[in-house]
CSV table of C-alpha atoms in Angstrom, one decimal:
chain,number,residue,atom,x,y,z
U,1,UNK,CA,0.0,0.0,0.0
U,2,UNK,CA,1.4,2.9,-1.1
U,3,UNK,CA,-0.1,6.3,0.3
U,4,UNK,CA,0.9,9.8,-1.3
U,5,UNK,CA,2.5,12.5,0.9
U,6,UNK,CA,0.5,15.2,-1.1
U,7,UNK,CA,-2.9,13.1,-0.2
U,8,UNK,CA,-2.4,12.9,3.6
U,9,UNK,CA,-1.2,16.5,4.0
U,10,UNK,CA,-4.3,17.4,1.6
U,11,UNK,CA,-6.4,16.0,4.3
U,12,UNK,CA,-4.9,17.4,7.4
U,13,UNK,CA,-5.0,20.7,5.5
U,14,UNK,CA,-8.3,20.4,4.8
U,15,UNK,CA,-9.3,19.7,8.3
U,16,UNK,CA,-7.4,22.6,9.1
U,17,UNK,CA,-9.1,25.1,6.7
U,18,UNK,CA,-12.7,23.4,7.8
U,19,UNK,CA,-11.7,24.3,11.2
U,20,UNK,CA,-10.9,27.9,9.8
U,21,UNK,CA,-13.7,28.0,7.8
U,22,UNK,CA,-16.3,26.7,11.1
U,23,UNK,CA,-14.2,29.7,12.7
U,24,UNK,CA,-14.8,32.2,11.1
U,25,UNK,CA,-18.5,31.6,10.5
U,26,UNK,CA,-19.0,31.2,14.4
U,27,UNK,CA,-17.1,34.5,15.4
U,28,UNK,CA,-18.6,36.6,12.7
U,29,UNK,CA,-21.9,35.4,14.3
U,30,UNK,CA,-21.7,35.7,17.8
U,31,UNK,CA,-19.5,38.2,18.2
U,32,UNK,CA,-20.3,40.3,15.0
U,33,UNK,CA,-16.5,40.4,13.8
U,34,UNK,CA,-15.4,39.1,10.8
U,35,UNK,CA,-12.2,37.5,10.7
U,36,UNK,CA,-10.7,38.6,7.3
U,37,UNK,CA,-7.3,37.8,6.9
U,38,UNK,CA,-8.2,34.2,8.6
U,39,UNK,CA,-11.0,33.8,5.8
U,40,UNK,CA,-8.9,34.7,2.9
U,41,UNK,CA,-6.1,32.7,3.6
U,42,UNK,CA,-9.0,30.1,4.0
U,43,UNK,CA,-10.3,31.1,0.5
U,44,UNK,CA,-6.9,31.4,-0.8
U,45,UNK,CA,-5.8,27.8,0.5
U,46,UNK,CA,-9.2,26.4,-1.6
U,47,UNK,CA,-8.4,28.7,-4.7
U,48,UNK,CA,-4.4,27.3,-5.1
U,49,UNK,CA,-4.6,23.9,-3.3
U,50,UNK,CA,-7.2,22.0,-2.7
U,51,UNK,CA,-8.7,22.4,-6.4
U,52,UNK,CA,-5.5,21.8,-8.2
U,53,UNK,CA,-5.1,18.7,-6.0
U,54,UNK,CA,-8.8,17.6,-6.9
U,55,UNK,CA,-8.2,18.4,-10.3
U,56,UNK,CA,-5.1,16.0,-10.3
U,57,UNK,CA,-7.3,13.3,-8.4
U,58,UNK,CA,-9.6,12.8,-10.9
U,59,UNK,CA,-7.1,12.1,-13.5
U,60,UNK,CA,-6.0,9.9,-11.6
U,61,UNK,CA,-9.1,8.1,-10.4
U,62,UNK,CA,-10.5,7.9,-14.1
U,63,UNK,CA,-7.4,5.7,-15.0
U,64,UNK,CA,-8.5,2.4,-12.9
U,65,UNK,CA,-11.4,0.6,-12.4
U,66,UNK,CA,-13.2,0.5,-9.5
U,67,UNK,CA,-15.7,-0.7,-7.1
U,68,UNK,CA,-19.6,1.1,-8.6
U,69,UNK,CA,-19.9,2.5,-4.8
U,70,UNK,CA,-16.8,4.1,-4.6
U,71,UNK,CA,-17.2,6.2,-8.3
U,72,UNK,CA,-20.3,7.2,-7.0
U,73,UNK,CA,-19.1,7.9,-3.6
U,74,UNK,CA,-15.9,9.9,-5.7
U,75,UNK,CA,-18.2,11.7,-7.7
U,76,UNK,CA,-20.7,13.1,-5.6
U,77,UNK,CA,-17.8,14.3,-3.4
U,78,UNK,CA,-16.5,15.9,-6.7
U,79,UNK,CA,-19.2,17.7,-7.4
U,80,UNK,CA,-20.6,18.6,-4.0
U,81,UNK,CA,-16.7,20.0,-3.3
U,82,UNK,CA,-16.8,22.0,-6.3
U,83,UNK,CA,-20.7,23.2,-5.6
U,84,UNK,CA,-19.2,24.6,-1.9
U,85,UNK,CA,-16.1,26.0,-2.8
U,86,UNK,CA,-18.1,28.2,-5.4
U,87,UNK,CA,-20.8,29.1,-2.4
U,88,UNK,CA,-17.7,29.8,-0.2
U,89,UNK,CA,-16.1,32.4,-2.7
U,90,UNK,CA,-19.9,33.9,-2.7
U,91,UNK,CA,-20.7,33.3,0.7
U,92,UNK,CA,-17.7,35.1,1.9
U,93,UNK,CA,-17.5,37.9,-0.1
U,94,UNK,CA,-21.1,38.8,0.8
U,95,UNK,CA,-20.2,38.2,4.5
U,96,UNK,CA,-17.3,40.5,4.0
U,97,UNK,CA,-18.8,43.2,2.3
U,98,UNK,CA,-22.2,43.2,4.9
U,99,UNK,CA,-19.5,43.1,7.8
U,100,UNK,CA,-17.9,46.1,6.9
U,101,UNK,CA,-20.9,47.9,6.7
U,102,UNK,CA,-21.8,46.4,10.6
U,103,UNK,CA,-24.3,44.1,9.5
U,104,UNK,CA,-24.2,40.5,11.1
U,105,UNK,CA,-24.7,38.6,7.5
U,106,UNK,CA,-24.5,35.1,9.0
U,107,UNK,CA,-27.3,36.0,12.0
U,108,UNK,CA,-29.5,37.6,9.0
U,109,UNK,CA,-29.4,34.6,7.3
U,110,UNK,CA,-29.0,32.0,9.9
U,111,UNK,CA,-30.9,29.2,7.6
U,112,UNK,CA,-28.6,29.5,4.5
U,113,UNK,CA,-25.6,29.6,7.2
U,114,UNK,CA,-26.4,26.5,8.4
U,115,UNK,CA,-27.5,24.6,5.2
U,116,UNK,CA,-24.7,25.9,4.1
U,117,UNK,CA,-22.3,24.5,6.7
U,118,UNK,CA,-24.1,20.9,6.9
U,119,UNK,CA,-23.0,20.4,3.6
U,120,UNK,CA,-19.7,21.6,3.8
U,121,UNK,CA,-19.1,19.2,6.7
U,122,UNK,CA,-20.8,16.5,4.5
U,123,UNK,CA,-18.6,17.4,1.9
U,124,UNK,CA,-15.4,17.3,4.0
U,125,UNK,CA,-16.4,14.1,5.5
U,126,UNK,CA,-16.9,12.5,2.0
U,127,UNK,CA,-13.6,13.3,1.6
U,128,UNK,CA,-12.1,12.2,4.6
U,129,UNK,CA,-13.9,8.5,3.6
U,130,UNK,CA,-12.4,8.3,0.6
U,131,UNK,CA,-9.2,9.1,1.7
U,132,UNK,CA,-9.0,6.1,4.0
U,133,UNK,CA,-11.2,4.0,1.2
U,134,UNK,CA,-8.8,4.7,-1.4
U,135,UNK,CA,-5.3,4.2,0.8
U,136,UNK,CA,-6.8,1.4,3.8
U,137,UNK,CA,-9.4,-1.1,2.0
């Protein structure tokens, strides 16, 4: 079994950033600050990172076969990954921008918020299972 370095410090940094990202979302809401130089780096760790190393995963998934479950399982993590970094980009430049005008974005729309991070968390945890799939089974 052969594990990549650049897929295990991937996940840790991903874990990281998910932390950040969890963060940021509950200081901006209780305490009506946002954090901004925590949630770009966030946003710039997604933008330069995590996508190219997605982008590099599923060249490399496409080139074996593999269990039916586990494409599904890869795809729908694909797509949901992609679907929340977009809302992420959006979600914090809206946040940022009512912030600075003293408006607590994530208390005004506390629904979105937490749809919002439900499915990031499902997202990250799709990817933490296929991580160990992909390297332990």
């Amino acid at each position: 079994m052969h594990i990549p370095l650049y897929s295990t410090i991937t996940l840790v940094a991903e874990i990281i950033i998910s932390c950040i990202i969890f963060y940021t979302f509950y200081r901006s809401y209780k305490y009506h600050k946002f954090p901004t130089k925590l949630a770009a780096f966030a946003l710039l760790y997604e933008i330069i990172f995590n996508i190219s190393y997605m982008a590099t995963r599923v060249k490399a998934n496409t080139e074996k076969i593999e269990i039916p479950w586990h494409v599904v399982l890869a795809a729908f993590h694909g797509i949901l990954s992609l679907l929340m970094f977009v809302s992420l980009i959006i979600f914090m430049l809206l946040a940022w921008r009512n912030y600075k005008k003293e408006v607590n974005y994530f208390k005004l729309h506390k629904n979105i918020t937490t749809i919002f991070l439900i499915f990031w968390s499902i997202s990250v945890l799709s990817g933490i299972i296929l991580y160990f799939i992909e390297y332990f089974t």
